[in-house]
């Protein structure tokens, strides 16, 4: 599995707010399964969903990828359990108001909880952002445009 952090090339108010709030250059997180399929929790799709292939999902946007060694069945089970869950707007705004909904996920929260589920992190956090994921994963396997990645 690969954890993907995405940097928006075009201006997006929501992406800009996330970068400002979290102090990160990355405004989105997703995962790519060993089959090359991308999943995430996004505002655009209103929650956890399948995005398709990497180049289709993120095009020319700059990404940072981290390889995570885990059992495919665990990843697949987590995806099945969370697919279709709503986007956690309260969690995003929880950075200010400490409000979260345990039945919905914002992108960083969804990826972080997958790392907990696959035993790469000990426990879930109330607030997670791109900087936290970078610290947890530490060694990136690729940095550059999504459409230039060769797996």
Short mmCIF file of N, CA and C in Angstrom, two decimals:
data_model
loop_
_atom_site.label_atom_id
_atom_site.label_comp_id
_atom_site.label_asym_id
_atom_site.label_seq_id
_atom_site.Cartn_x
_atom_site.Cartn_y
_atom_site.Cartn_z
N UNK A 1 0.84 -1.17 0.00
CA UNK A 1 0.00 0.00 0.00
C UNK A 1 0.89 1.24 0.00
N UNK A 2 0.41 2.28 -0.62
CA UNK A 2 1.09 3.58 -0.61
C UNK A 2 0.18 4.61 0.04
N UNK A 3 0.73 5.43 0.91
CA UNK A 3 0.01 6.60 1.42
C UNK A 3 0.42 7.76 0.53
N UNK A 4 -0.55 8.54 0.09
CA UNK A 4 -0.31 9.64 -0.84
C UNK A 4 -0.72 10.95 -0.18
N UNK A 5 0.18 11.93 -0.22
CA UNK A 5 -0.15 13.30 0.17
C UNK A 5 -0.19 14.12 -1.11
N UNK A 6 -1.19 14.98 -1.24
CA UNK A 6 -1.42 15.71 -2.48
C UNK A 6 -1.31 17.21 -2.24
N UNK A 7 -0.61 17.86 -3.17
CA UNK A 7 -0.48 19.32 -3.14
C UNK A 7 -1.26 19.86 -4.33
N UNK A 8 -2.20 20.76 -4.07
CA UNK A 8 -3.02 21.32 -5.14
C UNK A 8 -2.19 22.27 -5.99
N UNK A 9 -2.33 22.17 -7.32
CA UNK A 9 -1.67 23.10 -8.23
C UNK A 9 -2.55 24.32 -8.45
N UNK A 10 -3.86 24.11 -8.52
CA UNK A 10 -4.77 25.23 -8.73
C UNK A 10 -5.31 25.71 -7.39
N UNK A 11 -5.85 26.93 -7.38
CA UNK A 11 -6.36 27.49 -6.14
C UNK A 11 -7.69 26.85 -5.78
N UNK A 12 -7.79 26.40 -4.57
CA UNK A 12 -9.02 25.86 -4.01
C UNK A 12 -9.16 26.47 -2.62
N UNK A 13 -10.28 27.13 -2.37
CA UNK A 13 -10.49 27.77 -1.07
C UNK A 13 -10.38 26.74 0.06
N UNK A 14 -11.03 25.59 -0.12
CA UNK A 14 -11.01 24.56 0.92
C UNK A 14 -9.58 24.03 1.12
N UNK A 15 -8.87 23.76 0.01
CA UNK A 15 -7.49 23.30 0.11
C UNK A 15 -6.58 24.32 0.76
N UNK A 16 -6.78 25.59 0.40
CA UNK A 16 -6.00 26.67 0.97
C UNK A 16 -6.24 26.75 2.48
N UNK A 17 -7.50 26.67 2.90
CA UNK A 17 -7.82 26.70 4.33
C UNK A 17 -7.17 25.54 5.08
N UNK A 18 -7.21 24.36 4.49
CA UNK A 18 -6.59 23.20 5.13
C UNK A 18 -5.09 23.41 5.28
N UNK A 19 -4.44 23.93 4.24
CA UNK A 19 -2.99 24.17 4.32
C UNK A 19 -2.68 25.22 5.39
N UNK A 20 -3.49 26.27 5.46
CA UNK A 20 -3.27 27.32 6.47
C UNK A 20 -3.49 26.76 7.88
N UNK A 21 -4.60 26.06 8.08
CA UNK A 21 -4.94 25.52 9.40
C UNK A 21 -3.88 24.53 9.88
N UNK A 22 -3.41 23.66 8.98
CA UNK A 22 -2.48 22.60 9.38
C UNK A 22 -1.01 23.00 9.26
N UNK A 23 -0.73 24.11 8.57
CA UNK A 23 0.65 24.53 8.39
C UNK A 23 1.43 23.58 7.49
N UNK A 24 0.76 22.98 6.53
CA UNK A 24 1.40 22.03 5.63
C UNK A 24 1.25 22.49 4.18
N UNK A 25 2.16 22.06 3.34
CA UNK A 25 2.02 22.35 1.91
C UNK A 25 1.08 21.36 1.22
N UNK A 26 0.68 20.31 1.92
CA UNK A 26 -0.22 19.30 1.37
C UNK A 26 -1.63 19.51 1.91
N UNK A 27 -2.61 19.39 1.02
CA UNK A 27 -3.99 19.65 1.43
C UNK A 27 -4.88 18.41 1.36
N UNK A 28 -4.31 17.27 1.00
CA UNK A 28 -5.14 16.08 0.87
C UNK A 28 -4.30 14.82 1.09
N UNK A 29 -4.95 13.75 1.55
CA UNK A 29 -4.30 12.45 1.73
C UNK A 29 -5.19 11.36 1.17
N UNK A 30 -4.54 10.32 0.66
CA UNK A 30 -5.26 9.17 0.09
C UNK A 30 -4.37 7.95 0.25
N UNK A 31 -4.89 6.80 -0.15
CA UNK A 31 -4.07 5.59 -0.19
C UNK A 31 -4.22 4.96 -1.56
N UNK A 32 -3.19 4.22 -1.94
CA UNK A 32 -3.24 3.44 -3.17
C UNK A 32 -2.97 1.99 -2.79
N UNK A 33 -3.87 1.11 -3.17
CA UNK A 33 -3.72 -0.31 -2.85
C UNK A 33 -2.63 -0.93 -3.70
N UNK A 34 -2.26 -2.15 -3.39
CA UNK A 34 -1.23 -2.85 -4.17
C UNK A 34 -1.69 -3.09 -5.61
N UNK A 35 -3.00 -3.02 -5.86
CA UNK A 35 -3.54 -3.15 -7.22
C UNK A 35 -3.50 -1.83 -7.98
N UNK A 36 -3.08 -0.75 -7.33
CA UNK A 36 -2.97 0.55 -7.98
C UNK A 36 -4.24 1.38 -7.95
N UNK A 37 -5.19 1.01 -7.11
CA UNK A 37 -6.45 1.75 -7.01
C UNK A 37 -6.37 2.73 -5.84
N UNK A 38 -6.80 3.97 -6.09
CA UNK A 38 -6.74 5.03 -5.09
C UNK A 38 -8.09 5.16 -4.37
N UNK A 39 -8.03 5.29 -3.04
CA UNK A 39 -9.20 5.52 -2.20
C UNK A 39 -8.90 6.71 -1.30
N UNK A 40 -9.94 7.47 -0.96
CA UNK A 40 -9.77 8.58 -0.04
C UNK A 40 -11.11 9.00 0.54
N UNK A 41 -11.05 10.00 1.39
CA UNK A 41 -12.27 10.66 1.88
C UNK A 41 -12.17 12.09 1.40
N UNK A 42 -13.10 12.50 0.56
CA UNK A 42 -13.00 13.83 -0.04
C UNK A 42 -14.31 14.60 0.03
N UNK A 43 -14.17 15.92 0.00
CA UNK A 43 -15.32 16.81 -0.06
C UNK A 43 -16.05 16.59 -1.38
N UNK A 44 -15.27 16.46 -2.45
CA UNK A 44 -15.85 16.32 -3.79
C UNK A 44 -16.80 15.12 -3.89
N UNK A 45 -16.42 14.00 -3.28
CA UNK A 45 -17.25 12.79 -3.33
C UNK A 45 -18.07 12.60 -2.06
N UNK A 46 -18.03 13.60 -1.17
CA UNK A 46 -18.82 13.61 0.08
C UNK A 46 -18.48 12.48 1.04
N UNK A 47 -17.26 11.96 0.98
CA UNK A 47 -16.87 10.92 1.92
C UNK A 47 -15.88 9.93 1.35
N UNK A 48 -15.82 8.76 1.96
CA UNK A 48 -14.87 7.71 1.58
C UNK A 48 -15.34 7.05 0.30
N UNK A 49 -14.44 7.03 -0.71
CA UNK A 49 -14.81 6.45 -2.00
C UNK A 49 -13.58 6.02 -2.78
N UNK A 50 -13.84 5.27 -3.82
CA UNK A 50 -12.82 4.82 -4.77
C UNK A 50 -12.62 5.94 -5.79
N UNK A 51 -11.35 6.31 -6.01
CA UNK A 51 -11.04 7.38 -6.96
C UNK A 51 -10.56 6.86 -8.31
N UNK A 52 -10.16 5.61 -8.38
CA UNK A 52 -9.63 5.05 -9.62
C UNK A 52 -8.12 4.99 -9.59
N UNK A 53 -7.50 5.08 -10.76
CA UNK A 53 -6.04 5.02 -10.86
C UNK A 53 -5.42 6.34 -10.45
N UNK A 54 -4.14 6.30 -10.07
CA UNK A 54 -3.44 7.47 -9.56
C UNK A 54 -3.50 8.66 -10.51
N UNK A 55 -3.16 8.45 -11.78
CA UNK A 55 -3.13 9.57 -12.73
C UNK A 55 -4.53 10.13 -12.97
N UNK A 56 -5.55 9.28 -12.90
CA UNK A 56 -6.93 9.76 -13.04
C UNK A 56 -7.36 10.55 -11.81
N UNK A 57 -6.94 10.11 -10.66
CA UNK A 57 -7.35 10.75 -9.41
C UNK A 57 -6.69 12.11 -9.21
N UNK A 58 -5.39 12.22 -9.54
CA UNK A 58 -4.65 13.43 -9.19
C UNK A 58 -3.93 14.09 -10.35
N UNK A 59 -3.95 13.52 -11.54
CA UNK A 59 -3.39 14.17 -12.73
C UNK A 59 -1.99 14.70 -12.54
N UNK A 60 -1.82 16.01 -12.77
CA UNK A 60 -0.50 16.63 -12.71
C UNK A 60 -0.17 17.21 -11.33
N UNK A 61 -1.06 17.03 -10.38
CA UNK A 61 -0.80 17.57 -9.04
C UNK A 61 0.42 16.90 -8.42
N UNK A 62 1.17 17.68 -7.66
CA UNK A 62 2.35 17.14 -6.99
C UNK A 62 1.92 16.25 -5.83
N UNK A 63 2.57 15.11 -5.73
CA UNK A 63 2.26 14.16 -4.65
C UNK A 63 3.54 13.73 -3.94
N UNK A 64 3.37 13.27 -2.73
CA UNK A 64 4.44 12.60 -2.00
C UNK A 64 3.86 11.25 -1.61
N UNK A 65 4.60 10.19 -1.91
CA UNK A 65 4.10 8.83 -1.63
C UNK A 65 5.00 8.14 -0.62
N UNK A 66 4.37 7.33 0.22
CA UNK A 66 5.08 6.55 1.23
C UNK A 66 4.63 5.10 1.10
N UNK A 67 5.58 4.20 0.92
CA UNK A 67 5.25 2.78 0.89
C UNK A 67 5.04 2.31 2.32
N UNK A 68 3.95 1.59 2.55
CA UNK A 68 3.64 1.03 3.87
C UNK A 68 3.46 -0.47 3.70
N UNK A 69 4.31 -1.23 4.38
CA UNK A 69 4.24 -2.69 4.30
C UNK A 69 3.11 -3.19 5.19
N UNK A 70 2.07 -3.71 4.58
CA UNK A 70 0.96 -4.24 5.36
C UNK A 70 0.25 -5.34 4.58
N UNK A 71 -0.59 -6.05 5.26
CA UNK A 71 -1.31 -7.17 4.66
C UNK A 71 -2.48 -6.63 3.84
N UNK A 72 -2.51 -7.00 2.55
CA UNK A 72 -3.56 -6.51 1.66
C UNK A 72 -4.96 -6.78 2.18
N UNK A 73 -5.17 -7.94 2.80
CA UNK A 73 -6.50 -8.28 3.33
C UNK A 73 -6.95 -7.29 4.40
N UNK A 74 -6.00 -6.81 5.22
CA UNK A 74 -6.33 -5.83 6.26
C UNK A 74 -6.76 -4.51 5.63
N UNK A 75 -6.02 -4.09 4.61
CA UNK A 75 -6.35 -2.84 3.90
C UNK A 75 -7.72 -2.98 3.24
N UNK A 76 -7.93 -4.09 2.55
CA UNK A 76 -9.22 -4.32 1.87
C UNK A 76 -10.38 -4.33 2.87
N UNK A 77 -10.17 -4.94 4.02
CA UNK A 77 -11.23 -5.01 5.04
C UNK A 77 -11.56 -3.61 5.56
N UNK A 78 -10.53 -2.80 5.83
CA UNK A 78 -10.75 -1.43 6.30
C UNK A 78 -11.52 -0.63 5.25
N UNK A 79 -11.14 -0.77 3.99
CA UNK A 79 -11.84 -0.06 2.92
C UNK A 79 -13.30 -0.49 2.88
N UNK A 80 -13.56 -1.79 2.92
CA UNK A 80 -14.95 -2.28 2.89
C UNK A 80 -15.76 -1.74 4.08
N UNK A 81 -15.13 -1.65 5.25
CA UNK A 81 -15.83 -1.18 6.44
C UNK A 81 -16.12 0.32 6.42
N UNK A 82 -15.32 1.08 5.68
CA UNK A 82 -15.47 2.54 5.72
C UNK A 82 -15.99 3.15 4.42
N UNK A 83 -15.97 2.41 3.33
CA UNK A 83 -16.42 2.97 2.04
C UNK A 83 -17.87 3.44 2.17
N UNK A 84 -18.13 4.61 1.66
CA UNK A 84 -19.47 5.18 1.73
C UNK A 84 -19.72 6.04 2.96
N UNK A 85 -18.81 5.99 3.94
CA UNK A 85 -18.99 6.86 5.11
C UNK A 85 -18.82 8.31 4.68
N UNK A 86 -19.51 9.19 5.34
CA UNK A 86 -19.55 10.61 4.97
C UNK A 86 -18.24 11.33 5.27
N UNK A 87 -18.07 12.50 4.63
CA UNK A 87 -16.93 13.37 4.89
C UNK A 87 -17.14 14.04 6.25
N UNK A 88 -16.08 14.13 7.04
CA UNK A 88 -16.16 14.67 8.40
C UNK A 88 -15.88 16.17 8.42
N UNK A 89 -16.89 16.97 8.06
CA UNK A 89 -16.74 18.42 8.10
C UNK A 89 -16.48 18.89 9.53
N UNK A 90 -17.15 18.27 10.50
CA UNK A 90 -16.95 18.63 11.90
C UNK A 90 -15.50 18.39 12.32
N UNK A 91 -14.91 17.31 11.81
CA UNK A 91 -13.52 17.00 12.14
C UNK A 91 -12.56 18.03 11.60
N UNK A 92 -12.81 18.49 10.37
CA UNK A 92 -11.95 19.53 9.78
C UNK A 92 -12.08 20.80 10.61
N UNK A 93 -13.31 21.21 10.89
CA UNK A 93 -13.51 22.42 11.68
C UNK A 93 -13.23 22.18 13.16
N UNK A 94 -13.08 20.93 13.54
CA UNK A 94 -12.73 20.57 14.91
C UNK A 94 -11.37 21.08 15.32
N UNK A 95 -10.56 21.48 14.34
CA UNK A 95 -9.28 22.10 14.67
C UNK A 95 -9.52 23.33 15.53
N UNK A 96 -10.67 23.97 15.34
CA UNK A 96 -11.01 25.15 16.13
C UNK A 96 -12.01 24.84 17.24
N UNK A 97 -12.96 23.94 16.96
CA UNK A 97 -14.08 23.73 17.87
C UNK A 97 -14.06 22.37 18.58
N UNK A 98 -13.05 21.55 18.31
CA UNK A 98 -12.92 20.23 18.93
C UNK A 98 -14.19 19.39 18.76
N UNK A 99 -14.73 19.41 17.55
CA UNK A 99 -15.94 18.63 17.25
C UNK A 99 -15.60 17.57 16.21
N UNK A 100 -15.99 16.34 16.48
CA UNK A 100 -15.75 15.27 15.52
C UNK A 100 -16.92 14.31 15.50
N UNK A 101 -17.08 13.67 14.36
CA UNK A 101 -18.12 12.66 14.18
C UNK A 101 -17.41 11.34 13.94
N UNK A 102 -17.62 10.36 14.79
CA UNK A 102 -16.91 9.08 14.70
C UNK A 102 -17.39 8.21 13.54
N UNK A 103 -18.47 8.59 12.87
CA UNK A 103 -18.97 7.81 11.73
C UNK A 103 -18.67 8.49 10.40
N UNK A 104 -17.75 9.43 10.41
CA UNK A 104 -17.33 10.10 9.18
C UNK A 104 -15.85 10.43 9.30
N UNK A 105 -15.22 10.73 8.16
CA UNK A 105 -13.77 10.94 8.14
C UNK A 105 -13.39 12.09 7.21
N UNK A 106 -12.43 12.91 7.63
CA UNK A 106 -11.75 13.77 6.67
C UNK A 106 -10.52 12.98 6.22
N UNK A 107 -9.88 13.41 5.17
CA UNK A 107 -8.87 12.58 4.49
C UNK A 107 -7.73 12.13 5.40
N UNK A 108 -7.11 13.04 6.15
CA UNK A 108 -5.99 12.66 7.01
C UNK A 108 -6.42 11.69 8.10
N UNK A 109 -7.59 11.95 8.64
CA UNK A 109 -8.15 11.10 9.69
C UNK A 109 -8.37 9.68 9.17
N UNK A 110 -8.92 9.56 7.96
CA UNK A 110 -9.19 8.25 7.36
C UNK A 110 -7.89 7.47 7.15
N UNK A 111 -6.86 8.14 6.60
CA UNK A 111 -5.57 7.48 6.37
C UNK A 111 -4.92 7.11 7.70
N UNK A 112 -4.94 8.01 8.66
CA UNK A 112 -4.35 7.73 9.97
C UNK A 112 -5.03 6.52 10.63
N UNK A 113 -6.35 6.47 10.56
CA UNK A 113 -7.07 5.34 11.15
C UNK A 113 -6.77 4.03 10.43
N UNK A 114 -6.49 4.09 9.13
CA UNK A 114 -6.05 2.89 8.41
C UNK A 114 -4.70 2.42 8.95
N UNK A 115 -3.80 3.36 9.25
CA UNK A 115 -2.50 2.99 9.82
C UNK A 115 -2.68 2.37 11.21
N UNK A 116 -3.65 2.84 11.97
CA UNK A 116 -3.97 2.22 13.27
C UNK A 116 -4.52 0.82 13.03
N UNK A 117 -5.44 0.71 12.10
CA UNK A 117 -6.10 -0.57 11.78
C UNK A 117 -5.08 -1.63 11.36
N UNK A 118 -4.05 -1.21 10.62
CA UNK A 118 -3.03 -2.15 10.14
C UNK A 118 -1.82 -2.22 11.08
N UNK A 119 -1.97 -1.70 12.29
CA UNK A 119 -0.96 -1.78 13.36
C UNK A 119 0.33 -1.03 13.07
N UNK A 120 0.27 0.06 12.32
CA UNK A 120 1.46 0.89 12.09
C UNK A 120 1.53 2.06 13.07
N UNK A 121 0.41 2.35 13.71
CA UNK A 121 0.32 3.40 14.71
C UNK A 121 -0.48 2.83 15.87
N UNK A 122 -0.11 3.21 17.09
CA UNK A 122 -0.75 2.62 18.27
C UNK A 122 -2.20 3.00 18.46
N UNK A 123 -2.55 4.27 18.26
CA UNK A 123 -3.94 4.66 18.50
C UNK A 123 -4.31 5.86 17.64
N UNK A 124 -5.61 6.04 17.50
CA UNK A 124 -6.13 7.17 16.74
C UNK A 124 -5.89 8.46 17.51
N UNK A 125 -5.83 9.55 16.76
CA UNK A 125 -5.69 10.87 17.36
C UNK A 125 -6.93 11.68 17.06
N UNK A 126 -7.20 12.66 17.90
CA UNK A 126 -8.34 13.53 17.64
C UNK A 126 -8.10 14.41 16.42
N UNK A 127 -6.86 14.81 16.23
CA UNK A 127 -6.53 15.67 15.09
C UNK A 127 -5.30 15.12 14.40
N UNK A 128 -5.41 14.94 13.11
CA UNK A 128 -4.30 14.44 12.31
C UNK A 128 -4.19 15.29 11.06
N UNK A 129 -2.97 15.57 10.63
CA UNK A 129 -2.77 16.33 9.40
C UNK A 129 -1.61 15.74 8.61
N UNK A 130 -1.28 16.37 7.50
CA UNK A 130 -0.21 15.88 6.63
C UNK A 130 1.12 15.80 7.37
N UNK A 131 1.41 16.79 8.20
CA UNK A 131 2.67 16.79 8.95
C UNK A 131 2.77 15.59 9.88
N UNK A 132 1.65 15.21 10.50
CA UNK A 132 1.64 14.03 11.37
C UNK A 132 1.94 12.77 10.55
N UNK A 133 1.31 12.66 9.38
CA UNK A 133 1.54 11.48 8.54
C UNK A 133 2.99 11.41 8.07
N UNK A 134 3.57 12.56 7.73
CA UNK A 134 4.98 12.59 7.30
C UNK A 134 5.87 12.10 8.44
N UNK A 135 5.60 12.54 9.67
CA UNK A 135 6.40 12.10 10.83
C UNK A 135 6.27 10.60 11.06
N UNK A 136 5.06 10.08 10.92
CA UNK A 136 4.82 8.65 11.14
C UNK A 136 5.53 7.82 10.08
N UNK A 137 5.45 8.25 8.84
CA UNK A 137 5.94 7.43 7.73
C UNK A 137 7.38 7.73 7.36
N UNK A 138 7.86 8.91 7.59
CA UNK A 138 9.24 9.39 7.48
C UNK A 138 9.94 9.26 6.13
N UNK A 139 9.94 8.14 5.46
CA UNK A 139 10.70 8.00 4.21
C UNK A 139 9.79 7.91 3.00
N UNK A 140 9.78 8.96 2.19
CA UNK A 140 8.92 8.94 1.00
C UNK A 140 9.56 8.09 -0.08
N UNK A 141 8.74 7.45 -0.88
CA UNK A 141 9.23 6.62 -1.97
C UNK A 141 9.13 7.34 -3.31
N UNK A 142 8.39 8.47 -3.38
CA UNK A 142 8.25 9.24 -4.61
C UNK A 142 7.74 10.63 -4.28
N UNK A 143 8.31 11.64 -4.94
CA UNK A 143 7.81 13.01 -4.87
C UNK A 143 7.81 13.54 -6.29
N UNK A 144 6.67 14.05 -6.76
CA UNK A 144 6.56 14.59 -8.11
C UNK A 144 5.13 14.55 -8.60
N UNK A 145 4.93 14.87 -9.89
CA UNK A 145 3.58 14.86 -10.45
C UNK A 145 2.98 13.46 -10.46
N UNK A 146 1.70 13.35 -10.13
CA UNK A 146 1.03 12.05 -10.06
C UNK A 146 1.08 11.33 -11.39
N UNK A 147 0.94 12.07 -12.49
CA UNK A 147 0.90 11.42 -13.80
C UNK A 147 2.27 10.96 -14.29
N UNK A 148 3.34 11.25 -13.55
CA UNK A 148 4.69 10.81 -13.93
C UNK A 148 5.16 9.60 -13.12
N UNK A 149 4.39 9.20 -12.10
CA UNK A 149 4.78 8.08 -11.26
C UNK A 149 4.71 6.78 -12.04
N UNK A 150 5.75 5.98 -11.91
CA UNK A 150 5.78 4.66 -12.54
C UNK A 150 5.99 3.65 -11.43
N UNK A 151 5.00 2.78 -11.23
CA UNK A 151 5.03 1.84 -10.11
C UNK A 151 5.79 0.60 -10.36
#
